[in-house]
Short mmCIF file of C-alpha atoms in Angstrom, two decimals:
data_model
loop_
_atom_site.label_atom_id
_atom_site.label_comp_id
_atom_site.label_asym_id
_atom_site.label_seq_id
_atom_site.Cartn_x
_atom_site.Cartn_y
_atom_site.Cartn_z
CA MET H 123 26.35 -9.93 9.92
CA ILE H 124 24.74 -6.82 11.38
CA SER H 125 26.55 -4.29 13.55
CA LYS H 126 25.56 -1.95 16.35
CA GLY H 127 23.19 0.74 15.21
CA ASP H 128 21.96 -1.21 12.16
CA THR H 129 18.31 -1.51 11.22
CA VAL H 130 16.82 -4.73 9.89
CA ILE H 131 13.72 -4.36 7.71
CA TYR H 132 11.58 -7.35 6.73
CA GLU H 133 9.46 -7.21 3.57
CA SER H 134 8.25 -10.79 3.01
CA THR H 135 4.60 -11.66 3.59
CA VAL H 136 4.28 -13.37 6.97
CA TYR H 137 1.68 -14.07 9.64
CA PRO H 138 1.15 -11.40 12.31
CA GLY H 139 3.87 -11.71 14.93
CA ALA H 140 6.52 -13.40 12.78
CA THR H 141 8.95 -10.48 12.81
CA GLU H 142 9.02 -10.05 16.59
CA GLU H 143 8.38 -13.65 17.65
CA ASP H 144 10.55 -15.53 15.17
CA CYS H 145 12.85 -13.29 13.11
CA ILE H 146 14.24 -10.86 15.67
CA PRO H 147 15.20 -13.59 18.22
CA VAL H 148 17.25 -15.29 15.49
CA VAL H 149 19.08 -12.03 14.75
CA GLU H 150 19.77 -11.55 18.47
CA LYS H 151 21.09 -15.10 18.84
CA MET H 152 23.33 -14.97 15.78
CA SER H 153 24.67 -11.45 16.34
CA GLY H 154 24.85 -11.27 20.13
CA LEU H 155 23.16 -7.88 19.92
CA THR H 156 20.05 -6.73 21.77
CA TYR H 157 16.92 -5.63 19.94
CA ASN H 158 15.94 -1.96 20.43
CA VAL H 159 19.26 -1.37 22.19
CA ASP H 160 22.01 -2.40 19.78
CA PHE H 161 19.93 -2.75 16.63
CA PHE H 162 16.46 -1.88 15.41
CA ALA H 163 13.90 -3.61 13.22
CA GLY H 164 10.84 -2.89 11.17
CA TYR H 165 8.39 -4.33 8.69
CA SER H 166 7.50 -2.79 5.35
CA PRO H 167 5.89 -5.31 2.96
CA GLU H 168 6.95 -5.30 -0.66
CA ARG H 169 4.32 -4.41 -3.21
CA ILE H 170 5.70 -5.74 -6.45
CA ASN H 171 3.27 -7.12 -9.00
CA PRO H 172 5.20 -9.36 -11.45
CA GLY H 173 4.62 -8.37 -15.06
CA ASP H 174 2.84 -5.13 -14.13
CA LYS H 175 4.46 -2.16 -15.89
CA GLU H 176 1.93 0.34 -14.52
CA HIS H 177 1.90 -0.24 -10.74
CA THR H 178 5.67 -0.16 -10.29
CA VAL H 179 7.54 0.02 -6.98
CA GLU H 180 7.73 3.79 -6.68
CA LYS H 181 4.02 4.19 -7.49
CA ASN H 182 2.80 1.81 -4.77
CA LYS H 183 2.32 3.55 -1.45
CA LYS H 184 4.08 1.85 1.44
CA SER H 185 0.85 1.96 3.39
CA ASN H 186 1.90 -0.61 5.99
CA LEU H 187 5.27 0.82 6.95
CA ARG H 188 6.11 0.25 10.62
CA LEU H 189 9.45 0.80 12.27
CA ASP H 190 10.63 1.11 15.85
CA PRO H 191 10.67 4.59 17.39
CA GLY H 192 14.47 4.60 17.42
CA SER H 193 14.74 4.15 13.64
CA GLY H 194 11.35 5.13 12.32
CA GLU H 195 12.03 8.64 11.07
CA LYS H 196 15.35 7.69 9.45
CA VAL H 197 14.02 4.70 7.53
CA ASP H 198 10.73 6.39 6.71
CA ALA H 199 12.78 9.12 5.03
CA LEU H 200 14.74 6.45 3.14
CA TYR H 201 11.57 4.88 1.76
CA LYS H 202 10.08 8.27 0.89
CA SER H 203 13.16 9.05 -1.19
CA VAL H 204 12.26 6.09 -3.42
CA ILE H 205 8.49 5.64 -3.05
CA THR H 206 7.05 8.76 -4.64
CA ALA H 207 3.53 7.63 -3.69
CA GLY H 208 4.44 8.14 -0.03
CA THR H 209 4.33 6.02 3.13
CA HIS H 210 1.93 5.28 5.96
CA LEU H 211 3.01 4.44 9.49
CA ALA H 212 0.99 1.56 10.93
CA PRO H 213 0.54 1.55 14.75
CA SER H 214 2.56 -1.67 15.20
CA ILE H 215 4.62 -4.23 13.32
CA ARG H 216 1.86 -6.83 13.86
CA VAL H 217 -0.69 -4.50 12.25
CA ALA H 218 1.60 -4.02 9.25
CA GLU H 219 2.12 -7.79 8.93
CA ALA H 220 -1.62 -8.44 9.20
CA ALA H 221 -2.45 -5.78 6.63
CA LYS H 222 -0.13 -7.36 4.09
CA VAL H 223 -1.35 -10.92 4.55
CA ILE H 224 -5.03 -9.93 4.21
CA GLU H 225 -4.31 -8.08 0.95
CA ASN H 226 -3.49 -11.40 -0.71
CA SER H 227 -6.11 -13.37 1.23
CA GLN H 228 -8.83 -10.96 0.16
CA ARG H 229 -7.93 -11.36 -3.50
CA ASP H 230 -7.82 -15.14 -3.11
CA ILE H 231 -11.34 -15.18 -1.64
CA ASN H 232 -12.73 -12.88 -4.32
CA ILE H 233 -11.32 -15.05 -7.10
CA ALA H 234 -12.67 -18.14 -5.34
CA PHE H 235 -16.12 -16.57 -5.42
CA VAL H 236 -16.08 -16.00 -9.18
CA ASN H 237 -14.58 -19.47 -9.71
CA GLU H 238 -17.57 -20.89 -7.87
CA LEU H 239 -19.88 -18.74 -9.97
CA LYS H 240 -18.29 -20.19 -13.10
CA LYS H 241 -18.96 -23.73 -11.90
CA ILE H 242 -22.60 -22.82 -11.22
CA PHE H 243 -23.19 -20.93 -14.47
CA ASP H 244 -21.46 -23.61 -16.56
CA ARG H 245 -24.10 -26.07 -15.33
CA MET H 246 -26.82 -23.59 -16.20
CA ASN H 247 -25.30 -22.96 -19.66
CA ILE H 248 -24.85 -19.26 -18.83
CA ASP H 249 -21.84 -17.26 -20.02
CA THR H 250 -20.00 -16.33 -16.81
CA MET H 251 -18.03 -13.48 -18.38
CA ALA H 252 -21.25 -11.99 -19.74
CA VAL H 253 -22.74 -12.15 -16.25
CA LEU H 254 -19.71 -10.42 -14.74
CA GLU H 255 -19.79 -7.76 -17.43
CA ALA H 256 -23.46 -7.05 -16.74
CA ALA H 257 -22.94 -6.97 -12.97
CA GLY H 258 -19.94 -4.70 -13.47
CA THR H 259 -22.23 -1.86 -14.59
CA LYS H 260 -23.03 -1.26 -10.90
CA TRP H 261 -20.71 1.38 -9.45
CA ASN H 262 -19.47 -0.65 -6.49
CA PHE H 263 -19.19 -4.09 -8.09
CA LEU H 264 -15.76 -5.67 -7.58
CA HIS H 265 -14.19 -6.75 -10.87
CA PHE H 266 -12.66 -10.21 -10.55
CA LYS H 267 -12.43 -12.96 -13.16
CA PRO H 268 -12.29 -16.77 -12.89
CA GLY H 269 -8.82 -18.25 -13.05
CA LEU H 270 -6.12 -20.57 -11.82
CA VAL H 271 -4.71 -19.09 -8.62
CA GLY H 272 -1.03 -19.92 -8.24
CA GLY H 273 2.16 -17.99 -7.75
CA HIS H 274 4.27 -17.39 -4.68
CA CYS H 275 1.80 -15.00 -3.00
CA ILE H 276 -1.95 -15.39 -3.40
CA GLY H 277 -1.92 -19.19 -3.53
CA VAL H 278 0.29 -19.43 -0.43
CA ASP H 279 -0.14 -16.47 1.92
CA PRO H 280 -3.67 -17.24 3.18
CA TYR H 281 -2.28 -20.36 4.85
CA TYR H 282 0.00 -18.18 7.00
CA LEU H 283 -3.01 -16.39 8.49
CA ALA H 284 -5.03 -19.61 8.75
CA GLN H 285 -2.27 -21.36 10.69
CA LYS H 286 -1.86 -18.44 13.08
CA ALA H 287 -5.62 -18.27 13.63
CA GLN H 288 -5.66 -21.93 14.62
CA GLU H 289 -2.98 -21.25 17.22
CA TYR H 290 -5.57 -18.95 18.81
CA ASP H 291 -8.20 -21.74 18.73
CA TYR H 292 -10.05 -20.25 15.76
CA HIS H 293 -10.76 -22.29 12.63
CA PRO H 294 -10.95 -19.91 9.66
CA GLU H 295 -13.78 -21.09 7.43
CA ILE H 296 -13.91 -18.52 4.64
CA ILE H 297 -10.14 -18.32 4.10
CA LEU H 298 -9.74 -22.11 3.82
CA ALA H 299 -12.91 -22.50 1.76
CA GLY H 300 -11.48 -20.04 -0.75
CA ARG H 301 -8.24 -22.04 -0.87
CA ARG H 302 -10.11 -25.30 -1.47
CA MET H 303 -12.15 -23.74 -4.27
CA ASN H 304 -9.13 -22.26 -6.05
CA ASP H 305 -7.02 -25.39 -5.62
CA SER H 306 -9.81 -27.44 -7.24
CA MET H 307 -9.85 -25.48 -10.49
CA GLY H 308 -7.13 -27.44 -12.28
CA ASN H 309 -9.10 -30.68 -12.11
CA TYR H 310 -12.28 -28.80 -12.95
CA VAL H 311 -10.81 -27.32 -16.15
CA ALA H 312 -9.53 -30.70 -17.30
CA GLY H 313 -12.90 -32.30 -16.59
CA GLU H 314 -14.76 -29.62 -18.54
CA VAL H 315 -12.45 -30.03 -21.54
CA VAL H 316 -13.02 -33.79 -21.57
CA LYS H 317 -16.81 -33.36 -21.28
CA ARG H 318 -16.86 -31.02 -24.25
CA MET H 319 -14.73 -33.41 -26.29
CA ILE H 320 -17.14 -36.25 -25.58
CA LYS H 321 -20.10 -34.09 -26.60
CA GLU H 322 -18.35 -33.35 -29.88
CA GLY H 323 -17.81 -37.07 -30.46
CA LEU H 324 -14.04 -36.86 -30.06
CA ASN H 325 -12.00 -39.73 -28.67
CA VAL H 326 -10.42 -38.65 -25.40
CA LYS H 327 -7.81 -41.40 -25.20
CA ASP H 328 -4.70 -40.44 -27.18
CA ALA H 329 -6.24 -37.08 -28.08
CA GLN H 330 -3.81 -34.27 -28.85
CA ILE H 331 -4.39 -31.29 -26.53
CA LEU H 332 -2.60 -27.94 -26.56
CA VAL H 333 -2.30 -25.96 -23.33
CA LEU H 334 -1.52 -22.30 -23.90
CA GLY H 335 0.58 -20.93 -21.05
CA ILE H 336 2.39 -22.46 -18.06
CA THR H 337 3.34 -19.37 -16.02
CA PHE H 338 1.24 -18.51 -12.96
CA LYS H 339 -0.07 -15.29 -14.54
CA GLU H 340 -0.23 -13.53 -17.89
CA ASN H 341 2.65 -11.62 -19.48
CA CYS H 342 5.09 -12.81 -16.83
CA PRO H 343 7.84 -15.50 -16.94
CA ASP H 344 7.32 -16.65 -13.33
CA VAL H 345 6.32 -20.33 -13.04
CA ARG H 346 6.44 -20.63 -9.25
CA ASN H 347 3.49 -22.58 -7.88
CA THR H 348 1.65 -22.39 -11.20
CA LYS H 349 -1.68 -24.19 -11.13
CA VAL H 350 -1.57 -24.82 -14.87
CA ILE H 351 0.43 -27.93 -14.04
CA ASP H 352 -2.68 -29.29 -12.28
CA VAL H 353 -4.57 -29.00 -15.58
CA VAL H 354 -1.77 -30.74 -17.46
CA LYS H 355 -1.53 -33.62 -14.98
CA ALA H 356 -5.30 -34.13 -14.91
CA LEU H 357 -5.53 -34.17 -18.73
CA LYS H 358 -2.75 -36.75 -18.91
CA GLU H 359 -4.63 -38.93 -16.43
CA TYR H 360 -7.42 -39.12 -19.02
CA GLY H 361 -4.92 -40.65 -21.45
CA THR H 362 -4.40 -37.58 -23.60
CA HIS H 363 -1.17 -36.25 -25.07
CA VAL H 364 -0.53 -32.69 -23.87
CA THR H 365 1.62 -30.08 -25.61
CA ILE H 366 2.44 -26.92 -23.65
CA TYR H 367 3.23 -23.70 -25.50
CA ASP H 368 4.44 -20.63 -23.60
CA PRO H 369 6.66 -17.94 -25.18
CA TRP H 370 7.29 -16.37 -21.74
CA ALA H 371 8.47 -19.35 -19.71
CA ASN H 372 11.99 -20.78 -19.45
CA PRO H 373 11.88 -24.42 -20.66
CA GLU H 374 14.76 -25.50 -18.42
CA GLU H 375 13.11 -24.01 -15.34
CA VAL H 376 9.79 -25.69 -16.14
CA LYS H 377 11.52 -29.02 -16.74
CA GLN H 378 13.43 -28.80 -13.48
CA GLU H 379 10.43 -27.67 -11.44
CA TYR H 380 7.64 -29.81 -12.92
CA GLY H 381 9.29 -32.47 -15.07
CA VAL H 382 7.48 -31.47 -18.27
CA ASP H 383 8.68 -30.13 -21.62
CA ILE H 384 7.30 -26.97 -23.18
CA GLN H 385 7.51 -25.22 -26.52
CA THR H 386 8.38 -21.54 -26.82
CA CYS H 387 7.62 -21.37 -30.54
CA LYS H 388 4.15 -21.61 -32.06
CA PRO H 389 3.07 -25.20 -32.76
CA THR H 390 2.39 -26.00 -36.40
CA GLN H 391 0.17 -29.05 -35.92
CA LYS H 392 -3.57 -29.08 -35.26
CA PHE H 393 -5.08 -30.28 -31.98
CA ASP H 394 -8.27 -31.96 -30.81
CA ALA H 395 -8.58 -29.41 -27.99
CA VAL H 396 -6.94 -26.14 -26.99
CA VAL H 397 -6.96 -24.84 -23.42
CA THR H 398 -6.14 -21.18 -22.88
CA ALA H 399 -4.71 -21.46 -19.39
CA VAL H 400 -2.84 -18.13 -19.28
CA SER H 401 -3.95 -14.96 -21.09
CA HIS H 402 -0.59 -13.89 -22.53
CA LYS H 403 -0.88 -11.00 -24.98
CA GLU H 404 0.48 -13.27 -27.72
CA PHE H 405 -2.53 -15.56 -27.33
CA GLU H 406 -4.96 -12.65 -27.49
CA GLU H 407 -3.36 -11.37 -30.69
CA ASP H 408 -3.33 -14.82 -32.29
CA THR H 409 -6.69 -16.59 -32.15
CA SER H 410 -6.52 -19.92 -30.34
CA GLY H 411 -8.88 -21.40 -32.91
CA SER H 412 -6.06 -21.49 -35.45
CA TYR H 413 -4.58 -24.47 -33.58
CA LEU H 414 -7.75 -26.55 -33.72
CA LYS H 415 -8.72 -29.47 -35.89
CA GLU H 416 -12.18 -29.38 -37.42
CA CYS H 417 -14.76 -29.89 -34.63
CA GLY H 418 -12.01 -29.40 -32.05
CA VAL H 419 -12.77 -28.00 -28.60
CA LEU H 420 -11.61 -24.58 -27.40
CA TYR H 421 -11.70 -23.89 -23.66
CA GLY H 422 -10.65 -20.86 -21.66
CA LEU H 423 -11.51 -19.89 -18.09
CA LYS H 424 -11.88 -16.26 -19.12
CA ASP H 425 -13.60 -16.78 -22.46
#
């Protein structure tokens, strides 16, 4: 329970207005204290990138820091003592909240764009990664790769902004279109694997398929809202037998969350198809082709 003179700082990604409209009234009700009189509040979104050893907490500028006038200088000094990259004072809490939610929404939309490009270029028999590499020679080209967009941030946060926009009688087209595209990729990957198996003359029913990776991103043990499970479910609907291998994930957590078993040690058998769903460093060091039967199919979104 908070006391008089305390400062409450929110760091979770939310829609603009959540801190002042929803969170602070709860604190007032539960504590009996008055906002900006007995206690103060602010918003300073976290900038932690799971699995990233380079862009660590102290190196990420708190560019959206916003605190009330009564506590701003004190808490700003607190953050500066930890965040060596510095801080930036946004003009309002709502601005800080909005800035954070569009960071993730922007990335979601950019990935959706290259996912759509992959679908187009696959039909044209053009190597998507080769296209992106060629386009990347232009100085201002944005470097994004196709992929399964899950996790507790990028795959979720755009809905916060979309819902708030609808409360203001605006239907966000681009944000929701990006979400639909990225949410469709699990079924797309499974369908592409099956198509390639058929072209190779392989029987799809009862085929043995290895999925490499179950976490929501590479070199990270986090399985929250992973979209790899969409690939697994779709492949099973085709009547295949799916083995999941991920040296980073916790088998008990995966079983509890998704009801599937995984292996954390390298499989010794050969498979009809291998899907590189997550680009863990272990998979880059050990060629995925070593798991394949003769004439087997290898598929990776970023290959």
